[in-house]
PDB file of C-alpha atoms and ligand atoms in Angstrom:
ATOM      1  CA  MET A   2     -58.528 -68.745 -47.348  1.00 48.00           C
ATOM      2  CA  HIS A   3     -57.744 -68.796 -43.506  1.00 47.00           C
ATOM      3  CA  PRO A   4     -59.285 -66.158 -41.244  1.00 44.00           C
ATOM      4  CA  VAL A   5     -56.866 -63.271 -40.208  1.00 45.00           C
ATOM      5  CA  SER A   6     -54.469 -64.226 -37.542  1.00 53.00           C
ATOM      6  CA  SER A   7     -53.767 -61.997 -34.685  1.00 84.00           C
ATOM      7  CA  VAL A   8     -50.991 -59.721 -35.544  1.00 86.00           C
ATOM      8  CA  HIS A   9     -48.470 -58.552 -32.865  1.00 91.00           C
ATOM      9  CA  LEU A  10     -45.091 -56.624 -32.724  1.00 93.00           C
ATOM     10  CA  HIS A  11     -42.316 -59.091 -32.104  1.00 96.00           C
ATOM     11  CA  PRO A  12     -38.579 -58.227 -31.362  1.00 96.00           C
ATOM     12  CA  PHE A  13     -35.984 -60.018 -33.535  1.00 97.00           C
ATOM     13  CA  SER A  14     -32.190 -60.516 -33.689  1.00 97.00           C
ATOM     14  CA  VAL A  15     -30.254 -61.616 -36.719  1.00 98.00           C
ATOM     15  CA  VAL A  16     -28.888 -64.916 -36.605  1.00 98.00           C
ATOM     16  CA  SER A  17     -27.242 -64.807 -40.064  1.00 98.00           C
ATOM     17  CA  ASN A  18     -27.454 -62.657 -43.193  1.00 98.00           C
ATOM     18  CA  GLY A  19     -25.696 -63.343 -46.466  1.00 97.00           C
ATOM     19  CA  ARG A  20     -25.564 -63.143 -50.107  1.00 95.00           C
ATOM     20  CA  VAL A  21     -26.901 -66.192 -52.077  1.00 93.00           C
ATOM     21  CA  GLY A  22     -27.180 -64.870 -55.610  1.00 88.00           C
ATOM     22  CA  GLU A  23     -27.265 -61.599 -57.466  1.00 88.00           C
ATOM     23  CA  ASP A  24     -28.625 -59.142 -55.212  1.00 92.00           C
ATOM     24  CA  ILE A  25     -30.226 -61.985 -53.151  1.00 94.00           C
ATOM     25  CA  PHE A  26     -29.783 -62.517 -49.673  1.00 96.00           C
ATOM     26  CA  ARG A  27     -30.734 -65.376 -47.000  1.00 97.00           C
ATOM     27  CA  LEU A  28     -31.748 -63.795 -43.717  1.00 98.00           C
ATOM     28  CA  VAL A  29     -32.125 -66.103 -40.541  1.00 98.00           C
ATOM     29  CA  ILE A  30     -33.967 -64.109 -37.545  1.00 98.00           C
ATOM     30  CA  GLU A  31     -34.735 -65.308 -33.997  1.00 98.00           C
ATOM     31  CA  ALA A  32     -38.134 -64.372 -33.169  1.00 97.00           C
ATOM     32  CA  ARG A  33     -39.453 -66.976 -30.856  1.00 95.00           C
ATOM     33  CA  ASP A  34     -43.025 -66.286 -30.665  1.00 93.00           C
ATOM     34  CA  LEU A  35     -43.491 -65.654 -34.183  1.00 97.00           C
ATOM     35  CA  ALA A  36     -41.791 -68.795 -35.323  1.00 97.00           C
ATOM     36  CA  GLY A  37     -44.185 -70.867 -33.451  1.00 95.00           C
ATOM     37  CA  VAL A  38     -47.375 -69.287 -35.133  1.00 96.00           C
ATOM     38  CA  ILE A  39     -46.531 -68.085 -38.622  1.00 97.00           C
ATOM     39  CA  ARG A  40     -48.217 -70.344 -41.218  1.00 97.00           C
ATOM     40  CA  PRO A  41     -46.903 -70.694 -44.836  1.00 97.00           C
ATOM     41  CA  GLY A  42     -47.973 -67.978 -47.092  1.00 97.00           C
ATOM     42  CA  GLN A  43     -48.158 -65.485 -44.270  1.00 97.00           C
ATOM     43  CA  PHE A  44     -45.730 -62.686 -44.301  1.00 97.00           C
ATOM     44  CA  MET A  45     -43.929 -60.332 -41.928  1.00 96.00           C
ATOM     45  CA  ASN A  46     -43.476 -56.515 -41.926  1.00 95.00           C
ATOM     46  CA  PHE A  47     -39.952 -55.568 -40.937  1.00 96.00           C
ATOM     47  CA  GLU A  48     -38.588 -52.419 -39.416  1.00 94.00           C
ATOM     48  CA  VAL A  49     -35.128 -51.836 -40.806  1.00 93.00           C
ATOM     49  CA  PRO A  50     -33.190 -49.506 -38.348  1.00 89.00           C
ATOM     50  CA  GLY A  51     -30.784 -46.716 -39.813  1.00 82.00           C
ATOM     51  CA  ASP A  52     -32.892 -43.955 -41.388  1.00 73.00           C
ATOM     52  CA  PRO A  53     -35.453 -42.391 -39.201  1.00 71.00           C
ATOM     53  CA  SER A  54     -37.078 -40.745 -42.303  1.00 72.00           C
ATOM     54  CA  HIS A  55     -37.770 -44.214 -43.642  1.00 75.00           C
ATOM     55  CA  ILE A  56     -40.880 -45.142 -41.525  1.00 75.00           C
ATOM     56  CA  VAL A  57     -42.532 -47.555 -43.994  1.00 84.00           C
ATOM     57  CA  ARG A  58     -41.848 -51.267 -42.990  1.00 92.00           C
ATOM     58  CA  ILE A  59     -40.861 -54.047 -45.458  1.00 95.00           C
ATOM     59  CA  PRO A  60     -43.063 -56.903 -46.237  1.00 96.00           C
ATOM     60  CA  LEU A  61     -41.395 -59.973 -46.547  1.00 97.00           C
ATOM     61  CA  SER A  62     -42.572 -63.665 -46.797  1.00 97.00           C
ATOM     62  CA  PHE A  63     -40.693 -66.619 -45.117  1.00 95.00           C
ATOM     63  CA  ALA A  64     -39.266 -70.003 -46.667  1.00 94.00           C
ATOM     64  CA  SER A  65     -39.233 -71.839 -43.501  1.00 95.00           C
ATOM     65  CA  ALA A  66     -39.815 -71.591 -39.752  1.00 96.00           C
ATOM     66  CA  ASP A  67     -38.416 -73.650 -36.951  1.00 97.00           C
ATOM     67  CA  ALA A  68     -40.697 -73.472 -33.906  1.00 96.00           C
ATOM     68  CA  ALA A  69     -38.623 -75.357 -31.759  1.00 96.00           C
ATOM     69  CA  GLY A  70     -35.452 -73.511 -32.320  1.00 97.00           C
ATOM     70  CA  GLY A  71     -37.440 -70.110 -32.688  1.00 97.00           C
ATOM     71  CA  THR A  72     -35.971 -69.094 -36.005  1.00 98.00           C
ATOM     72  CA  ILE A  73     -37.343 -68.019 -39.408  1.00 98.00           C
ATOM     73  CA  GLU A  74     -35.603 -67.941 -42.759  1.00 97.00           C
ATOM     74  CA  VAL A  75     -36.147 -65.335 -45.166  1.00 97.00           C
ATOM     75  CA  ILE A  76     -34.999 -64.903 -48.775  1.00 96.00           C
ATOM     76  CA  TYR A  77     -35.075 -61.373 -50.198  1.00 96.00           C
ATOM     77  CA  ALA A  78     -33.931 -59.525 -53.248  1.00 95.00           C
ATOM     78  CA  VAL A  79     -32.268 -56.003 -52.648  1.00 96.00           C
ATOM     79  CA  VAL A  80     -34.349 -53.696 -54.834  1.00 94.00           C
ATOM     80  CA  GLY A  81     -34.156 -50.280 -53.078  1.00 93.00           C
ATOM     81  CA  GLU A  82     -33.083 -48.344 -49.858  1.00 92.00           C
ATOM     82  CA  GLY A  83     -34.984 -50.575 -47.155  1.00 93.00           C
ATOM     83  CA  THR A  84     -33.609 -53.917 -48.640  1.00 95.00           C
ATOM     84  CA  ARG A  85     -30.218 -52.423 -49.066  1.00 95.00           C
ATOM     85  CA  ARG A  86     -30.089 -51.395 -45.288  1.00 95.00           C
ATOM     86  CA  LEU A  87     -31.664 -54.984 -44.531  1.00 96.00           C
ATOM     87  CA  SER A  88     -28.675 -56.560 -46.287  1.00 97.00           C
ATOM     88  CA  ARG A  89     -26.254 -54.648 -43.985  1.00 96.00           C
ATOM     89  CA  MET A  90     -27.557 -56.034 -40.839  1.00 97.00           C
ATOM     90  CA  GLY A  91     -25.279 -58.421 -39.123  1.00 97.00           C
ATOM     91  CA  GLU A  92     -25.379 -61.379 -36.571  1.00 97.00           C
ATOM     92  CA  GLY A  93     -26.691 -59.967 -33.176  1.00 97.00           C
ATOM     93  CA  ASP A  94     -28.429 -56.721 -34.775  1.00 97.00           C
ATOM     94  CA  SER A  95     -31.917 -56.477 -33.579  1.00 96.00           C
ATOM     95  CA  SER A  96     -35.198 -54.498 -34.611  1.00 96.00           C
ATOM     96  CA  THR A  97     -38.769 -55.304 -34.797  1.00 96.00           C
ATOM     97  CA  VAL A  98     -41.123 -57.205 -37.095  1.00 96.00           C
ATOM     98  CA  VAL A  99     -44.916 -57.156 -37.119  1.00 94.00           C
ATOM     99  CA  GLY A 100     -46.716 -60.434 -37.802  1.00 93.00           C
ATOM    100  CA  PRO A 101     -47.935 -62.905 -38.796  1.00 96.00           C
ATOM    101  CA  CYS A 102     -49.667 -60.889 -41.508  1.00 95.00           C
ATOM    102  CA  GLY A 103     -52.241 -62.016 -43.920  1.00 96.00           C
ATOM    103  CA  ASN A 104     -54.061 -65.137 -44.541  1.00 95.00           C
ATOM    104  CA  GLY A 105     -51.807 -67.625 -45.903  1.00 97.00           C
ATOM    105  CA  TRP A 106     -52.200 -70.692 -48.465  1.00 98.00           C
ATOM    106  CA  ARG A 107     -55.110 -72.743 -47.999  1.00 97.00           C
ATOM    107  CA  VAL A 108     -53.443 -76.258 -47.528  1.00 97.00           C
ATOM    108  CA  THR A 109     -55.770 -79.081 -48.619  1.00 95.00           C
ATOM    109  CA  SER A 110     -55.072 -82.825 -49.009  1.00 93.00           C
ATOM    110  CA  GLY A 111     -55.727 -84.461 -52.363  1.00 86.00           C
ATOM    111  CA  GLY A 112     -53.760 -85.513 -55.309  1.00 93.00           C
ATOM    112  CA  ARG A 113     -51.012 -83.790 -57.189  1.00 98.00           C
ATOM    113  CA  ALA A 114     -50.100 -80.110 -56.816  1.00 98.00           C
ATOM    114  CA  LEU A 115     -47.902 -78.106 -59.212  1.00 98.00           C
ATOM    115  CA  LEU A 116     -46.474 -74.829 -57.679  1.00 98.00           C
ATOM    116  CA  VAL A 117     -45.031 -72.177 -59.911  1.00 98.00           C
ATOM    117  CA  ALA A 118     -42.666 -69.452 -58.585  1.00 98.00           C
ATOM    118  CA  GLY A 119     -40.942 -66.687 -60.282  1.00 96.00           C
ATOM    119  CA  GLY A 120     -37.585 -65.055 -58.660  1.00 92.00           C
ATOM    120  CA  VAL A 121     -38.006 -64.047 -54.971  1.00 91.00           C
ATOM    121  CA  GLY A 122     -41.669 -65.618 -55.207  1.00 95.00           C
ATOM    122  CA  ALA A 123     -39.953 -68.862 -54.382  1.00 96.00           C
ATOM    123  CA  PRO A 124     -39.768 -68.490 -50.618  1.00 96.00           C
ATOM    124  CA  PRO A 125     -43.531 -68.774 -49.802  1.00 97.00           C
ATOM    125  CA  VAL A 126     -43.943 -71.357 -52.584  1.00 97.00           C
ATOM    126  CA  ILE A 127     -41.305 -73.638 -50.757  1.00 97.00           C
ATOM    127  CA  SER A 128     -43.149 -73.296 -47.718  1.00 97.00           C
ATOM    128  CA  PHE A 129     -46.499 -74.197 -49.253  1.00 98.00           C
ATOM    129  CA  ALA A 130     -44.722 -77.299 -50.955  1.00 98.00           C
ATOM    130  CA  ARG A 131     -43.457 -78.502 -47.493  1.00 97.00           C
ATOM    131  CA  ALA A 132     -47.072 -78.205 -45.935  1.00 97.00           C
ATOM    132  CA  LEU A 133     -48.824 -79.866 -48.921  1.00 98.00           C
ATOM    133  CA  VAL A 134     -46.366 -82.715 -48.840  1.00 98.00           C
ATOM    134  CA  GLU A 135     -47.012 -83.195 -45.135  1.00 96.00           C
ATOM    135  CA  ARG A 136     -50.710 -83.465 -45.847  1.00 96.00           C
ATOM    136  CA  GLY A 137     -49.849 -86.359 -48.153  1.00 96.00           C
ATOM    137  CA  ARG A 138     -49.714 -84.668 -51.618  1.00 97.00           C
ATOM    138  CA  ALA A 139     -47.315 -85.124 -54.501  1.00 97.00           C
ATOM    139  CA  VAL A 140     -46.016 -81.824 -55.318  1.00 98.00           C
ATOM    140  CA  ASP A 141     -44.082 -80.583 -58.406  1.00 98.00           C
ATOM    141  CA  VAL A 142     -42.227 -77.216 -58.287  1.00 98.00           C
ATOM    142  CA  VAL A 143     -41.303 -74.786 -61.342  1.00 98.00           C
ATOM    143  CA  LEU A 144     -38.807 -72.169 -60.153  1.00 98.00           C
ATOM    144  CA  GLY A 145     -38.378 -69.507 -62.927  1.00 97.00           C
ATOM    145  CA  ALA A 146     -36.117 -66.433 -63.175  1.00 95.00           C
ATOM    146  CA  GLN A 147     -34.292 -64.239 -65.396  1.00 93.00           C
ATOM    147  CA  SER A 148     -30.904 -66.128 -65.154  1.00 94.00           C
ATOM    148  CA  LYS A 149     -29.055 -68.523 -63.119  1.00 92.00           C
ATOM    149  CA  ASN A 150     -27.712 -65.943 -60.629  1.00 91.00           C
ATOM    150  CA  ARG A 151     -31.349 -64.808 -59.716  1.00 90.00           C
ATOM    151  CA  LEU A 152     -32.495 -68.449 -59.295  1.00 92.00           C
ATOM    152  CA  TRP A 153     -33.059 -69.653 -55.739  1.00 90.00           C
ATOM    153  CA  GLY A 154     -34.735 -72.657 -54.234  1.00 93.00           C
ATOM    154  CA  GLU A 155     -33.954 -75.949 -56.069  1.00 94.00           C
ATOM    155  CA  ARG A 156     -32.370 -77.645 -53.060  1.00 95.00           C
ATOM    156  CA  ASP A 157     -34.894 -76.243 -50.732  1.00 95.00           C
ATOM    157  CA  ALA A 158     -37.816 -77.541 -52.937  1.00 96.00           C
ATOM    158  CA  LEU A 159     -36.175 -80.948 -52.918  1.00 96.00           C
ATOM    159  CA  GLU A 160     -35.729 -80.907 -49.185  1.00 96.00           C
ATOM    160  CA  ALA A 161     -39.386 -79.789 -48.747  1.00 96.00           C
ATOM    161  CA  GLY A 162     -40.375 -83.036 -50.507  1.00 97.00           C
ATOM    162  CA  ALA A 163     -41.103 -82.038 -54.098  1.00 97.00           C
ATOM    163  CA  ASP A 164     -41.149 -84.909 -56.485  1.00 97.00           C
ATOM    164  CA  GLU A 165     -40.059 -82.909 -59.695  1.00 97.00           C
ATOM    165  CA  VAL A 166     -38.142 -79.454 -59.636  1.00 98.00           C
ATOM    166  CA  VAL A 167     -38.018 -77.771 -63.026  1.00 97.00           C
ATOM    167  CA  LEU A 168     -35.954 -74.824 -63.459  1.00 97.00           C
ATOM    168  CA  ALA A 169     -36.376 -72.275 -66.316  1.00 97.00           C
ATOM    169  CA  THR A 170     -34.564 -69.159 -67.054  1.00 96.00           C
ATOM    170  CA  ASP A 171     -35.078 -66.544 -69.724  1.00 94.00           C
ATOM    171  CA  ASP A 172     -31.803 -66.592 -70.894  1.00 95.00           C
ATOM    172  CA  GLY A 173     -31.150 -70.204 -70.644  1.00 94.00           C
ATOM    173  CA  SER A 174     -28.212 -70.145 -68.126  1.00 95.00           C
ATOM    174  CA  CYS A 175     -29.817 -72.676 -65.851  1.00 94.00           C
ATOM    175  CA  GLY A 176     -32.478 -75.379 -66.684  1.00 95.00           C
ATOM    176  CA  MET A 177     -34.674 -74.899 -69.779  1.00 95.00           C
ATOM    177  CA  ARG A 178     -34.808 -71.563 -71.727  1.00 97.00           C
ATOM    178  CA  GLY A 179     -38.042 -69.992 -71.564  1.00 95.00           C
ATOM    179  CA  PHE A 180     -40.522 -68.777 -68.955  1.00 96.00           C
ATOM    180  CA  ALA A 181     -41.937 -70.509 -65.891  1.00 96.00           C
ATOM    181  CA  THR A 182     -45.306 -70.898 -67.672  1.00 97.00           C
ATOM    182  CA  ASP A 183     -43.480 -72.871 -70.485  1.00 96.00           C
ATOM    183  CA  ALA A 184     -42.361 -75.338 -67.908  1.00 97.00           C
ATOM    184  CA  MET A 185     -45.596 -75.464 -66.373  1.00 98.00           C
ATOM    185  CA  ARG A 186     -47.327 -76.439 -69.574  1.00 97.00           C
ATOM    186  CA  ASP A 187     -44.758 -79.240 -70.049  1.00 97.00           C
ATOM    187  CA  LEU A 188     -45.599 -80.588 -66.551  1.00 98.00           C
ATOM    188  CA  MET A 189     -49.308 -80.356 -67.018  1.00 98.00           C
ATOM    189  CA  GLY A 190     -48.809 -82.544 -70.313  1.00 97.00           C
ATOM    190  CA  ARG A 191     -47.371 -85.074 -68.304  1.00 96.00           C
ATOM    191  CA  HIS A 192     -49.187 -85.084 -64.797  1.00 97.00           C
ATOM    192  CA  GLN A 193     -52.850 -84.547 -63.624  1.00 97.00           C
ATOM    193  CA  TYR A 194     -53.008 -81.728 -61.296  1.00 98.00           C
ATOM    194  CA  ASP A 195     -55.883 -80.808 -58.847  1.00 97.00           C
ATOM    195  CA  LEU A 196     -54.296 -77.788 -57.424  1.00 98.00           C
ATOM    196  CA  ILE A 197     -51.860 -74.829 -58.775  1.00 98.00           C
ATOM    197  CA  GLY A 198     -50.102 -72.298 -56.530  1.00 98.00           C
ATOM    198  CA  THR A 199     -48.120 -69.395 -57.722  1.00 98.00           C
ATOM    199  CA  CYS A 200     -46.033 -66.592 -56.564  1.00 98.00           C
ATOM    200  CA  GLY A 201     -43.957 -64.040 -58.433  1.00 97.00           C
ATOM    201  CA  PRO A 202     -44.031 -61.217 -61.073  1.00 96.00           C
ATOM    202  CA  GLY A 203     -47.636 -60.110 -61.848  1.00 96.00           C
ATOM    203  CA  ALA A 204     -47.248 -61.079 -65.525  1.00 96.00           C
ATOM    204  CA  MET A 205     -46.243 -64.555 -64.692  1.00 97.00           C
ATOM    205  CA  MET A 206     -48.899 -65.044 -62.277  1.00 98.00           C
ATOM    206  CA  GLU A 207     -51.701 -63.898 -64.666  1.00 97.00           C
ATOM    207  CA  GLY A 208     -50.327 -66.395 -67.216  1.00 98.00           C
ATOM    208  CA  VAL A 209     -50.460 -69.144 -64.827  1.00 98.00           C
ATOM    209  CA  ALA A 210     -53.941 -68.129 -63.597  1.00 98.00           C
ATOM    210  CA  ARG A 211     -54.942 -68.289 -67.361  1.00 98.00           C
ATOM    211  CA  ILE A 212     -53.540 -71.733 -67.879  1.00 98.00           C
ATOM    212  CA  ALA A 213     -55.050 -73.106 -64.587  1.00 98.00           C
ATOM    213  CA  HIS A 214     -58.470 -71.491 -65.553  1.00 98.00           C
ATOM    214  CA  GLU A 215     -58.357 -73.303 -69.164  1.00 97.00           C
ATOM    215  CA  ALA A 216     -57.359 -76.498 -67.543  1.00 97.00           C
ATOM    216  CA  ARG A 217     -60.122 -75.959 -64.791  1.00 97.00           C
ATOM    217  CA  VAL A 218     -57.727 -76.515 -61.978  1.00 98.00           C
ATOM    218  CA  GLU A 219     -57.976 -74.702 -58.637  1.00 98.00           C
ATOM    219  CA  CYS A 220     -55.320 -71.834 -58.518  1.00 98.00           C
ATOM    220  CA  GLN A 221     -54.171 -69.912 -55.542  1.00 98.00           C
ATOM    221  CA  ALA A 222     -51.994 -66.994 -56.181  1.00 98.00           C
ATOM    222  CA  SER A 223     -49.834 -64.833 -53.573  1.00 98.00           C
ATOM    223  CA  LEU A 224     -49.906 -61.344 -54.850  1.00 98.00           C
ATOM    224  CA  GLU A 225     -47.542 -58.335 -54.064  1.00 95.00           C
ATOM    225  CA  ARG A 226     -48.757 -54.757 -53.519  1.00 95.00           C
ATOM    226  CA  MET A 227     -47.077 -51.849 -52.153  1.00 93.00           C
ATOM    227  CA  MET A 228     -48.048 -51.705 -48.647  1.00 93.00           C
ATOM    228  CA  THR A 229     -48.054 -48.969 -45.889  1.00 90.00           C
ATOM    229  CA  CYS A 230     -49.689 -50.235 -42.712  1.00 88.00           C
ATOM    230  CA  GLY A 231     -49.789 -54.030 -43.355  1.00 88.00           C
ATOM    231  CA  PHE A 232     -52.854 -54.594 -41.338  1.00 87.00           C
ATOM    232  CA  GLY A 233     -55.828 -53.407 -43.329  1.00 90.00           C
ATOM    233  CA  ALA A 234     -56.205 -49.711 -42.269  1.00 90.00           C
ATOM    234  CA  CYS A 235     -54.996 -47.599 -45.285  1.00 91.00           C
ATOM    235  CA  SER A 236     -55.976 -49.122 -48.692  1.00 90.00           C
ATOM    236  CA  THR A 237     -52.812 -48.646 -50.244  1.00 93.00           C
ATOM    237  CA  CYS A 238     -52.727 -52.250 -51.192  1.00 97.00           C
ATOM    238  CA  ASN A 239     -56.016 -52.756 -52.877  1.00 97.00           C
ATOM    239  CA  VAL A 240     -56.427 -55.607 -55.187  1.00 97.00           C
ATOM    240  CA  ALA A 241     -59.167 -55.387 -57.860  1.00 97.00           C
ATOM    241  CA  MET A 242     -61.797 -58.235 -57.986  1.00 97.00           C
ATOM    242  CA  ARG A 243     -63.385 -59.583 -60.827  1.00 96.00           C
ATOM    243  CA  ALA A 244     -66.774 -59.296 -59.279  1.00 97.00           C
ATOM    244  CA  GLY A 245     -66.204 -55.578 -58.738  1.00 97.00           C
ATOM    245  CA  GLY A 246     -64.745 -53.671 -55.928  1.00 97.00           C
ATOM    246  CA  TYR A 247     -61.457 -54.151 -53.800  1.00 97.00           C
ATOM    247  CA  LYS A 248     -59.866 -56.442 -51.218  1.00 97.00           C
ATOM    248  CA  THR A 249     -56.690 -55.617 -49.315  1.00 97.00           C
ATOM    249  CA  CYS A 250     -53.665 -57.572 -50.141  1.00 97.00           C
ATOM    250  CA  CYS A 251     -52.119 -57.284 -46.746  1.00 96.00           C
ATOM    251  CA  SER A 252     -55.123 -58.648 -44.642  1.00 94.00           C
ATOM    252  CA  ASP A 253     -57.503 -60.295 -47.110  1.00 97.00           C
ATOM    253  CA  GLY A 254     -54.564 -61.761 -49.063  1.00 96.00           C
ATOM    254  CA  PRO A 255     -51.970 -61.992 -49.932  1.00 98.00           C
ATOM    255  CA  VAL A 256     -53.302 -65.455 -51.281  1.00 98.00           C
ATOM    256  CA  PHE A 257     -56.258 -65.134 -53.308  1.00 98.00           C
ATOM    257  CA  ASP A 258     -58.275 -67.531 -55.427  1.00 98.00           C
ATOM    258  CA  ALA A 259     -56.967 -66.651 -58.910  1.00 98.00           C
ATOM    259  CA  GLU A 260     -60.514 -66.755 -60.327  1.00 97.00           C
ATOM    260  CA  GLU A 261     -61.397 -63.954 -57.918  1.00 97.00           C
ATOM    261  CA  VAL A 262     -58.619 -61.527 -59.109  1.00 98.00           C
ATOM    262  CA  LEU A 263     -59.191 -58.961 -61.832  1.00 97.00           C
ATOM    263  CA  TRP A 264     -55.821 -59.561 -63.525  1.00 96.00           C
TER     264      TRP A 264
HETATM  265  C1  LIG B  15     -46.652 -59.843 -48.913  1.00 72.80           C
HETATM  266  C2  LIG B  15     -45.396 -59.571 -49.465  1.00 72.80           C
HETATM  267  C3  LIG B  15     -44.573 -60.471 -49.530  1.00 72.80           C
HETATM  268  C4  LIG B  15     -43.157 -60.254 -50.123  1.00 72.80           C
HETATM  269  N1  LIG B  15     -42.375 -61.204 -49.881  1.00 72.80           N
HETATM  270  C5  LIG B  15     -40.867 -60.838 -50.372  1.00 72.80           C
HETATM  271  C6  LIG B  15     -40.051 -61.974 -50.294  1.00 72.80           C
HETATM  272  O1  LIG B  15     -40.158 -62.868 -49.620  1.00 72.80           O
HETATM  273  N2  LIG B  15     -38.552 -61.507 -50.966  1.00 72.80           N
HETATM  274  C7  LIG B  15     -38.405 -60.368 -51.501  1.00 72.80           C
HETATM  275  O2  LIG B  15     -37.388 -60.352 -51.898  1.00 72.80           O
HETATM  276  N3  LIG B  15     -39.488 -59.610 -51.446  1.00 72.80           N
HETATM  277  C8  LIG B  15     -40.761 -59.715 -51.096  1.00 72.80           C
HETATM  278  N4  LIG B  15     -41.768 -58.706 -51.157  1.00 72.80           N
HETATM  279  C9  LIG B  15     -41.193 -57.469 -51.925  1.00 72.80           C
HETATM  280  C10 LIG B  15     -40.581 -56.522 -50.767  1.00 72.80           C
HETATM  281  O3  LIG B  15     -41.401 -56.207 -49.815  1.00 72.80           O
HETATM  282  C11 LIG B  15     -40.150 -55.253 -51.626  1.00 72.80           C
HETATM  283  O4  LIG B  15     -39.180 -55.570 -52.706  1.00 72.80           O
HETATM  284  C12 LIG B  15     -39.549 -54.400 -50.557  1.00 72.80           C
HETATM  285  O5  LIG B  15     -40.556 -53.703 -49.652  1.00 72.80           O
HETATM  286  C13 LIG B  15     -38.722 -53.106 -51.192  1.00 72.80           C
HETATM  287  O6  LIG B  15     -38.207 -52.097 -50.360  1.00 72.80           O
HETATM  288  P1  LIG B  15     -37.128 -51.114 -50.559  1.00 72.80           P
HETATM  289  O7  LIG B  15     -37.276 -49.993 -49.480  1.00 72.80           O
HETATM  290  O8  LIG B  15     -35.777 -51.900 -50.567  1.00 72.80           O
HETATM  291  O9  LIG B  15     -37.406 -50.679 -52.178  1.00 72.80           O
HETATM  292  P2  LIG B  15     -38.316 -49.269 -52.473  1.00 72.80           P
HETATM  293  O10 LIG B  15     -37.123 -48.291 -52.548  1.00 72.80           O
HETATM  294  O11 LIG B  15     -39.327 -49.053 -51.707  1.00 72.80           O
HETATM  295  O12 LIG B  15     -38.786 -49.718 -53.939  1.00 72.80           O
HETATM  296  C14 LIG B  15     -37.825 -50.329 -54.824  1.00 72.80           C
HETATM  297  C15 LIG B  15     -38.619 -50.874 -56.028  1.00 72.80           C
HETATM  298  O13 LIG B  15     -39.198 -52.136 -55.592  1.00 72.80           O
HETATM  299  C16 LIG B  15     -40.706 -51.803 -55.790  1.00 72.80           C
HETATM  300  N5  LIG B  15     -41.435 -52.156 -54.574  1.00 72.80           N
HETATM  301  C17 LIG B  15     -41.547 -51.722 -53.352  1.00 72.80           C
HETATM  302  N6  LIG B  15     -42.316 -52.415 -52.443  1.00 72.80           N
HETATM  303  C18 LIG B  15     -42.745 -53.340 -53.160  1.00 72.80           C
HETATM  304  C19 LIG B  15     -43.896 -54.386 -53.018  1.00 72.80           C
HETATM  305  N7  LIG B  15     -44.408 -54.440 -51.797  1.00 72.80           N
HETATM  306  N8  LIG B  15     -44.198 -55.132 -54.001  1.00 72.80           N
HETATM  307  C20 LIG B  15     -43.739 -55.091 -55.143  1.00 72.80           C
HETATM  308  N9  LIG B  15     -42.726 -54.239 -55.558  1.00 72.80           N
HETATM  309  C21 LIG B  15     -42.410 -53.318 -54.522  1.00 72.80           C
HETATM  310  C22 LIG B  15     -40.916 -50.248 -56.101  1.00 72.80           C
HETATM  311  O14 LIG B  15     -41.899 -49.999 -56.962  1.00 72.80           O
HETATM  312  C23 LIG B  15     -39.591 -50.041 -56.725  1.00 72.80           C
HETATM  313  O15 LIG B  15     -39.682 -50.203 -57.956  1.00 72.80           O
HETATM  314  C24 LIG B  15     -42.916 -58.966 -50.689  1.00 72.80           C
HETATM  315  C25 LIG B  15     -43.988 -58.068 -50.705  1.00 72.80           C
HETATM  316  C26 LIG B  15     -45.236 -58.502 -50.303  1.00 72.80           C
HETATM  317  C27 LIG B  15     -46.291 -57.350 -50.468  1.00 72.80           C
HETATM  318  S1  LIG B  16     -51.153 -51.827 -46.331  1.00 72.80           S
HETATM  319 FE1  LIG B  16     -52.786 -50.706 -45.357  1.00 72.80          FE
HETATM  320  S2  LIG B  16     -54.527 -51.714 -45.995  1.00 72.80           S
HETATM  321 FE2  LIG B  16     -52.964 -52.925 -46.836  1.00 72.80          FE
END
């Protein structure tokens, strides 16, 4: 993947922050220097003000960055105290963000790519889709979630230039009923792919990696781990490697060659 970028502390202010689904929010920040350098698949580590005892930053990916406008769009789920406080930040509120963190997707030209996202794994997948389309690839996207209210990204994937966007929900409330991997198998029966990318729950990504392995197609997976420092100093975010040993999710990743990972 890409070499590690130089990570800095950046001030940011909130442009907008509103609900787009059940406990899912869309945050747009102004962070001028960062918007110009962050690459698809990299992430940021947010300090959320309001509780001095909560010192751990919150790692979040981005869906799009506007270098000219200086803004970055983030989609996040409220799952605990930090993201709940983030959801209460309003227009004009400010804090700091560390970034760009991690390696990012390896964006290659070639034939057709299939990207598979689960839940709030969709934002980095959308930014990957946009970058691959800019390289002249055809891209299909699968967006999976438990239900309609937790599904985000259909319009964004189409705007990013995806050819086909397939929706899958566990309860059938939107798109096909079933897992993202079911939709993936269906698409692989209809198209020839030379690249697969995935981000979402661990079990889903393990399934995606297995299907890619069976089909002998390159697969990049963006992993999530609990993080403390976010820049390779504490080993909180270790990822076990198939060849033995560990790599850090925050600085060696979050994007790994799926074949490298001990799932
Ligand atoms: C590289 C990276 C990119 C991410 N991008 C996004 C994104 O774009 N949108 C989004 O909604 N979320 C994303 N996450 C997950 C997000 O960082 C966590 O949901 C958030 O830190 C939870 O903080 P909290 O204080 O609200 O919850 P806590 O109270 O800390 O935890 C609530 C629950 O979430 C789990 N959790 C906490 N941190 C993580 C984590 N890092 N990974 C997985 N589970 C966690 C805990 O085990 C617990 O079950 C990303 C995580 C990583 C590592
Ligand atoms: S979070 Fe500290 S090494 Fe990754």
